Short mmCIF file of C-alpha atoms and ligand atoms in Angstrom, two decimals:
data_model
loop_
_atom_site.label_atom_id
_atom_site.label_comp_id
_atom_site.label_asym_id
_atom_site.label_seq_id
_atom_site.Cartn_x
_atom_site.Cartn_y
_atom_site.Cartn_z
CA MET V 613 13.95 -0.90 -29.65
CA LYS V 614 12.49 -4.31 -30.25
CA CYS V 615 10.47 -6.58 -28.08
CA THR V 616 12.63 -9.28 -26.48
CA VAL V 617 9.92 -11.86 -27.01
CA CYS V 618 8.57 -11.27 -30.58
CA ARG V 619 11.06 -8.72 -32.03
CA GLY V 620 8.18 -6.34 -32.84
CA PRO V 621 8.31 -2.66 -31.87
CA ALA V 622 8.80 -2.28 -28.08
CA VAL V 623 6.91 0.18 -25.99
CA ILE V 624 8.85 -0.10 -22.78
CA ASP V 625 12.40 -1.01 -21.68
CA LEU V 626 12.97 -2.76 -18.34
CA ARG V 627 16.64 -2.38 -17.57
CA ARG V 628 16.56 -4.48 -14.45
CA HIS V 629 15.31 -7.42 -16.46
CA ASN V 630 17.51 -6.49 -19.46
CA ALA V 631 14.41 -6.68 -21.63
CA ASN V 632 12.09 -4.62 -23.83
CA PHE V 633 8.46 -5.42 -24.47
CA CYS V 634 5.75 -4.64 -26.96
CA ALA V 635 2.34 -3.82 -25.39
CA GLU V 636 1.07 -7.41 -25.56
CA HIS V 637 4.12 -8.98 -24.04
CA PHE V 638 4.46 -6.27 -21.38
CA LEU V 639 0.97 -7.08 -20.19
CA THR V 640 1.84 -10.75 -20.17
CA PHE V 641 5.01 -9.89 -18.17
CA CYS V 642 3.03 -7.99 -15.62
CA ARG V 643 0.55 -10.81 -15.16
CA GLU V 644 3.41 -13.35 -14.88
CA GLN V 645 5.19 -11.22 -12.20
CA VAL V 646 2.04 -10.94 -10.12
CA ALA V 647 1.23 -14.63 -10.53
CA LYS V 648 4.80 -15.45 -9.46
CA ALA V 649 4.62 -13.25 -6.39
CA ILE V 650 1.28 -14.83 -5.38
CA ARG V 651 2.67 -18.38 -5.93
CA ARG V 652 6.10 -17.86 -4.29
CA HIS V 653 4.71 -16.22 -1.17
CA ASP V 654 1.56 -18.28 -0.90
CA MET V 655 -0.55 -15.19 -1.02
CA ILE V 656 -3.89 -16.35 -2.29
CA ALA V 657 -5.25 -19.87 -2.85
CA PRO V 658 -7.63 -20.62 -5.72
CA GLY V 659 -11.19 -19.86 -4.84
CA GLU V 660 -10.40 -17.50 -1.96
CA ARG V 661 -12.26 -14.15 -1.78
CA VAL V 662 -10.00 -11.10 -1.93
CA LEU V 663 -10.79 -7.57 -0.74
CA VAL V 664 -8.63 -5.06 -2.66
CA ALA V 665 -7.89 -1.74 -0.93
CA VAL V 666 -8.48 0.77 -3.70
CA SER V 667 -7.39 4.45 -3.76
CA GLY V 668 -7.89 5.26 -7.42
CA GLY V 669 -4.15 5.44 -8.07
CA LYS V 670 -2.18 3.39 -10.59
CA ASP V 671 -1.11 0.67 -8.15
CA SER V 672 -4.45 -0.26 -6.60
CA LEU V 673 -6.35 -0.10 -9.86
CA ALA V 674 -3.62 -2.15 -11.68
CA LEU V 675 -3.76 -4.61 -8.82
CA TRP V 676 -7.52 -5.00 -8.98
CA ASP V 677 -7.39 -5.48 -12.74
CA LEU V 678 -4.51 -7.92 -12.53
CA LEU V 679 -6.21 -10.07 -9.92
CA LEU V 680 -9.35 -10.25 -12.06
CA GLU V 681 -7.23 -11.03 -15.15
CA LEU V 682 -5.68 -13.87 -13.24
CA GLY V 683 -9.08 -15.26 -12.35
CA TYR V 684 -9.33 -14.21 -8.67
CA ASP V 685 -12.57 -13.27 -6.97
CA ALA V 686 -11.59 -9.74 -6.14
CA GLU V 687 -13.81 -7.00 -4.72
CA GLY V 688 -12.69 -3.37 -4.19
CA MET V 689 -13.06 -1.10 -1.23
CA THR V 690 -12.47 2.62 -0.91
CA ILE V 691 -12.40 4.82 2.13
CA GLY V 692 -13.57 8.47 1.95
CA LEU V 693 -10.74 10.24 3.75
CA GLY V 694 -12.01 13.76 3.26
CA ILE V 695 -8.70 15.07 1.87
CA GLY V 696 -10.24 17.81 -0.34
CA ASP V 697 -10.05 17.44 -4.15
CA TYR V 698 -7.69 14.46 -3.84
CA SER V 699 -10.25 12.32 -2.13
CA ASP V 700 -12.97 13.39 -4.57
CA ALA V 701 -10.78 12.44 -7.53
CA SER V 702 -9.77 9.21 -5.80
CA SER V 703 -13.42 8.10 -5.31
CA ALA V 704 -14.31 9.13 -8.89
CA ALA V 705 -11.42 7.13 -10.53
CA SER V 706 -12.22 4.02 -8.42
CA GLN V 707 -15.93 4.18 -9.17
CA ALA V 708 -15.24 4.76 -12.87
CA PHE V 709 -13.01 1.67 -12.98
CA ALA V 710 -15.64 -0.42 -11.17
CA ASP V 711 -18.42 0.83 -13.42
CA SER V 712 -16.34 0.14 -16.62
CA ARG V 713 -16.12 -3.52 -15.62
CA GLY V 714 -19.50 -3.85 -13.89
CA LEU V 715 -17.82 -4.51 -10.47
CA ALA V 716 -19.17 -3.79 -7.04
CA LEU V 717 -17.19 -1.30 -5.01
CA ARG V 718 -17.55 -1.05 -1.25
CA HIS V 719 -17.16 2.42 0.24
CA VAL V 720 -16.88 3.73 3.81
CA ASP V 721 -16.88 7.45 4.35
CA LEU V 722 -15.14 8.68 7.48
CA ARG V 723 -17.12 11.79 7.80
CA ASP V 724 -20.55 10.23 7.15
CA GLU V 725 -20.01 7.19 9.27
CA PHE V 726 -17.61 8.30 11.99
CA GLY V 727 -17.97 12.11 12.07
CA TYR V 728 -14.42 13.14 11.07
CA ASP V 729 -12.04 13.41 8.15
CA ILE V 730 -8.22 13.11 8.00
CA PRO V 731 -7.32 16.86 7.96
CA THR V 732 -9.53 17.37 10.97
CA ALA V 733 -8.18 14.39 12.80
CA ALA V 734 -4.63 15.64 12.17
CA ALA V 735 -5.47 19.09 13.47
CA VAL V 736 -7.23 17.83 16.62
CA THR V 737 -4.59 15.18 17.51
CA ARG V 738 -1.75 17.55 16.50
CA ARG V 739 -0.20 14.60 14.70
CA VAL V 740 0.66 14.18 11.07
CA PRO V 741 -2.18 13.23 8.75
CA CYS V 742 -0.65 9.90 7.78
CA SER V 743 -0.88 8.78 11.41
CA SER V 744 -4.69 8.94 11.66
CA CYS V 745 -5.04 8.05 7.95
CA GLY V 746 -2.98 4.78 8.16
CA LEU V 747 -4.75 3.84 11.42
CA SER V 748 -8.25 4.47 9.95
CA LYS V 749 -7.47 2.67 6.71
CA ARG V 750 -6.01 -0.45 8.40
CA HIS V 751 -8.82 -0.67 10.89
CA LEU V 752 -11.66 -0.22 8.47
CA ILE V 753 -10.25 -2.54 5.78
CA ASP V 754 -9.62 -5.26 8.39
CA ALA V 755 -13.09 -4.89 9.74
CA ALA V 756 -14.70 -5.00 6.27
CA ALA V 757 -12.71 -8.08 5.34
CA LEU V 758 -13.69 -9.94 8.52
CA ASP V 759 -17.33 -8.77 8.43
CA GLY V 760 -17.61 -9.55 4.73
CA GLY V 761 -16.15 -13.07 5.02
CA PHE V 762 -13.07 -12.32 2.84
CA ASP V 763 -10.11 -14.65 3.08
CA VAL V 764 -7.45 -12.03 2.32
CA VAL V 765 -6.86 -8.27 1.93
CA ALA V 766 -4.65 -7.17 -0.97
CA THR V 767 -2.87 -3.82 -1.12
CA GLY V 768 -1.10 -2.08 -4.06
CA HIS V 769 2.34 -1.70 -2.53
CA ASN V 770 4.84 -2.12 -5.30
CA LEU V 771 8.62 -2.77 -5.39
CA ASP V 772 9.44 0.99 -5.21
CA ASP V 773 7.30 1.34 -2.06
CA GLU V 774 8.67 -1.72 -0.34
CA ALA V 775 12.31 -0.87 -1.15
CA ALA V 776 11.85 2.72 0.08
CA VAL V 777 10.15 1.58 3.31
CA LEU V 778 12.91 -1.02 3.77
CA LEU V 779 15.55 1.63 3.38
CA GLY V 780 13.80 3.87 5.91
CA ASN V 781 13.46 0.94 8.40
CA VAL V 782 17.13 0.03 7.94
CA LEU V 783 18.41 3.53 8.28
CA HIS V 784 16.60 3.81 11.61
CA TRP V 785 16.94 0.19 12.56
CA GLN V 786 13.25 -0.22 13.15
CA THR V 787 13.54 -3.84 13.98
CA GLU V 788 9.86 -4.43 14.80
CA TYR V 789 8.83 -3.04 11.41
CA LEU V 790 11.57 -4.98 9.65
CA GLY V 791 10.09 -8.13 11.16
CA ARG V 792 6.71 -7.24 9.66
CA GLN V 793 7.83 -6.01 6.29
CA MET V 794 6.82 -9.18 4.48
CA PRO V 795 4.77 -9.54 1.26
CA VAL V 796 2.33 -11.65 3.30
CA LEU V 797 1.16 -11.11 6.88
CA PRO V 798 -0.63 -14.26 7.89
CA GLU V 799 -4.10 -14.24 9.39
CA ARG V 800 -4.19 -14.26 13.11
CA ASP V 801 -6.87 -13.64 15.82
CA GLY V 802 -8.94 -10.78 14.63
CA PHE V 803 -6.68 -9.83 11.71
CA PRO V 804 -7.21 -11.04 8.08
CA ARG V 805 -4.31 -12.18 6.00
CA LYS V 806 -2.67 -9.26 4.08
CA VAL V 807 -0.87 -9.59 0.86
CA LYS V 808 1.14 -7.34 -1.54
CA PRO V 809 0.97 -8.97 -4.95
CA LEU V 810 2.69 -6.06 -6.80
CA VAL V 811 6.00 -6.46 -5.01
CA ARG V 812 7.69 -7.70 -8.25
CA LEU V 813 6.55 -4.63 -10.22
CA GLY V 814 7.90 -1.07 -9.99
CA GLU V 815 5.70 2.03 -10.18
CA ARG V 816 6.80 2.84 -13.70
CA GLU V 817 5.45 -0.52 -14.66
CA THR V 818 2.10 -0.21 -12.93
CA ALA V 819 1.67 3.21 -14.58
CA ALA V 820 2.47 1.77 -17.98
CA TYR V 821 0.17 -1.21 -17.26
CA CYS V 822 -2.75 1.16 -16.58
CA VAL V 823 -2.03 3.20 -19.74
CA LEU V 824 -1.90 0.15 -21.90
CA ARG V 825 -5.05 -1.28 -20.28
CA GLY V 826 -6.96 2.01 -20.68
CA ILE V 827 -7.35 2.45 -16.87
CA ASP V 828 -7.81 6.13 -15.83
CA TYR V 829 -6.09 6.61 -12.53
CA ILE V 830 -5.43 9.66 -10.41
CA VAL V 831 -1.95 10.93 -11.26
CA ASP V 832 -1.74 13.41 -8.39
CA GLU V 833 -0.25 12.19 -5.11
CA CYS V 834 -2.04 12.80 -1.89
CA PRO V 835 -1.20 16.46 -0.92
CA MET V 836 -0.35 15.20 2.61
CA ALA V 837 2.53 13.15 1.16
CA ALA V 838 4.53 16.09 -0.22
CA GLY V 839 8.04 16.32 1.23
CA ASN V 840 7.96 13.16 3.41
CA ARG V 841 10.93 10.93 3.87
CA HIS V 842 9.39 8.03 2.08
CA LEU V 843 9.55 10.10 -1.20
CA ARG V 844 13.13 11.09 -0.55
CA TYR V 845 14.11 7.44 0.00
CA LYS V 846 12.48 6.63 -3.33
CA GLU V 847 14.45 9.32 -5.01
CA ALA V 848 17.68 8.04 -3.49
CA LEU V 849 16.98 4.55 -4.62
CA ASN V 850 16.00 5.77 -8.06
CA SER V 851 19.41 7.53 -8.45
CA ILE V 852 21.22 4.30 -7.49
CA GLU V 853 18.96 2.27 -9.80
CA ALA V 854 19.77 4.59 -12.70
CA VAL V 855 23.37 3.62 -12.63
CA SER V 856 22.98 0.11 -11.28
CA PRO V 857 19.71 -1.47 -12.59
CA GLY V 858 18.36 -4.26 -10.43
CA THR V 859 19.56 -2.70 -7.15
CA LYS V 860 16.02 -2.19 -5.70
CA HIS V 861 14.98 -5.63 -6.56
CA ALA V 862 18.09 -7.13 -5.01
CA PHE V 863 17.80 -4.88 -1.86
CA TYR V 864 14.23 -6.04 -1.21
CA PHE V 865 14.33 -9.67 -2.26
CA GLU V 866 17.66 -10.39 -0.69
CA PHE V 867 16.34 -8.89 2.51
CA LEU V 868 13.39 -11.28 2.33
CA ASP V 869 15.68 -14.28 1.60
CA LYS V 870 18.50 -13.53 3.92
CA ALA V 871 17.51 -11.14 6.75
CA ALA V 872 13.79 -10.76 7.31
CA ASP V 873 13.52 -13.92 9.53
CA ARG V 874 16.06 -12.48 11.93
CA PHE V 875 13.63 -9.72 12.90
CA GLN V 876 10.64 -12.01 13.51
CA PRO V 877 11.14 -12.14 17.34
CA GLU V 878 10.87 -8.38 17.63
CA ALA V 879 7.75 -8.29 15.52
CA ALA V 880 6.28 -11.18 17.54
CA VAL V 881 6.92 -9.49 20.90
CA ALA V 882 5.05 -6.35 19.64
CA GLN V 883 2.03 -8.50 18.73
CA ASP V 884 1.85 -10.33 22.11
CA GLY V 885 -0.88 -9.71 24.62
CA LEU V 886 -3.62 -8.56 22.22
CA ARG V 887 -7.22 -8.74 23.49
CA PRO V 888 -10.56 -7.57 21.93
CA CYS V 889 -11.27 -3.86 22.10
CA ALA V 890 -13.95 -3.22 24.69
CA SER V 891 -15.75 -1.03 22.17
CA CYS V 892 -15.45 -2.67 18.77
CA GLY V 893 -13.89 -6.03 19.40
CA ALA V 894 -10.78 -5.48 17.20
CA PRO V 895 -7.47 -6.93 18.64
CA THR V 896 -5.53 -4.35 20.65
CA PRO V 897 -2.98 -4.22 23.42
CA THR V 898 -5.03 -1.70 25.28
CA GLU V 899 -8.57 -1.82 26.68
CA VAL V 900 -9.94 0.27 23.87
CA CYS V 901 -8.26 0.09 20.41
CA ALA V 902 -6.47 3.07 18.84
CA PHE V 903 -9.17 3.55 16.24
CA CYS V 904 -12.02 3.79 18.77
CA ARG V 905 -9.89 6.18 20.82
CA LEU V 906 -9.29 8.33 17.71
CA VAL V 907 -13.01 8.37 16.86
CA ASP V 908 -13.85 9.29 20.39
CA ARG V 909 -11.39 12.19 20.36
CA VAL V 910 -12.07 13.67 16.93
CA SER V 911 -15.66 12.77 15.98
CA GLY V 912 -17.80 15.88 15.70
CA ALA V 913 -14.95 18.33 15.88
CA GLU V 914 -15.18 21.46 13.70
CA PRO V 915 -14.02 20.38 10.17
CA VAL V 916 -10.54 21.70 9.24
CA PRO V 917 -10.02 22.31 5.47
CA VAL V 918 -7.00 20.49 3.94
CA GLU V 919 -5.49 23.85 2.72
CA LEU V 920 -5.36 25.16 6.36
CA LEU V 921 -3.59 22.07 7.52
CA ARG V 922 -1.01 22.17 4.70
CA ALA V 923 -0.28 25.85 5.41
CA GLY V 924 0.40 25.10 9.05
CA ARG V 925 2.72 22.18 8.56
CA GLY V 926 6.17 22.33 10.14
CA ARG V 927 9.29 20.25 10.27
CA GLY V 928 8.32 18.28 13.37
CA ARG V 929 5.16 17.16 11.59
CA ASN V 930 7.23 15.91 8.61
CA ARG V 931 9.32 13.81 10.89
CA ALA V 932 6.30 12.20 12.52
CA ARG V 933 4.54 11.63 9.17
CA SER V 934 7.49 9.56 8.01
CA ARG V 935 7.08 7.32 11.02
CA GLY V 936 3.37 7.02 10.25
CA ALA V 937 4.15 6.16 6.59
CA ARG V 938 6.59 3.39 7.61
CA GLN V 939 3.98 1.83 9.81
CA ALA V 940 1.23 2.35 7.36
CA THR V 941 2.72 0.00 4.79
CA SER V 942 2.39 -3.12 6.87
S1 Q46 F 144 -3.44 8.94 1.69
FE1 Q46 F 144 -3.25 9.10 3.94
FE2 Q46 F 144 -1.34 8.30 2.23
FE3 Q46 F 144 -2.29 10.83 2.21
S2 Q46 F 144 -2.64 11.17 4.38
FE4 Q46 F 144 -0.75 9.97 4.18
S3 Q46 F 144 -1.45 7.90 4.42
S4 Q46 F 144 -0.12 10.25 2.08
S5 Q46 F 144 -1.03 6.40 1.24
ZN1 ZN F 145 6.33 -8.68 -28.22
ZN1 ZN F 146 -12.11 -0.56 18.93
#
């Protein structure tokens, strides 16, 4: 297998691009794909300050590295979710990456600062973990971006994520979510701009990027994700992609070109009538925002170990988690 660019030995084949690359040209390819996504969707202007939501996984660390490589002023932020060993490994991998490059890493710990963790919140609210997790992450990253004077928040959603979420939203005709499933969500009152610069790269590519760049990322998925619909949609798309390379790319980018605009009215209606939360000032349709209500409900509750929560999970919880996961990507 030879590199399509230099004819040297290739280390990866990309069937949807009908190309093979050596290490050097694969890294160039990744940088070009991210630069293209940023340019085409007006994600980040030169000189803007970017806050990168970092989990310690391949996508968020590749994203942070790629943004720095492309010359952006990008700072990382992690959130201590308290999901047992997974969260410990997540923090360690993120900190190791930051230390290796002499970067500052912001950190907010749910238990230290708000008196709860995700397994406990899930047990107290009797909802799936991804529901309180997605809500907490979105709220705290938005708040940190606004407080810290950042212009934009970048998240590591890749092409596989976006295609799987799109499939889920289409299968259930979640029109409001379809209207918001864009690679850029513009800044509006109380919300920072949010961008997904990895939408042109698949997860196999972000993993290969990390390996070739010597980035140690956590390989294990969050234990709360096991068995959810999002993963099944990814598997379904992978089986189609195996026989028809390029399907995922076409599914997602043709949606953006030809259909996404049609769902804007539904998304806009859902965002009407926001006002500042009486407690924290974040925009919300209710008097007190969902995050403040969550904190009020779960803060100080007896901690629930992640193992206990996993043992007690049932089918109903899996269904609700998938809904949380769909929302959580926007
Ligand atoms: S970390 Fe949180 Fe994910 Fe785990 S609990 Fe769900 S949302 S699966 S990206
Ligand atoms: Zn080459
Ligand atoms: Zn609030």
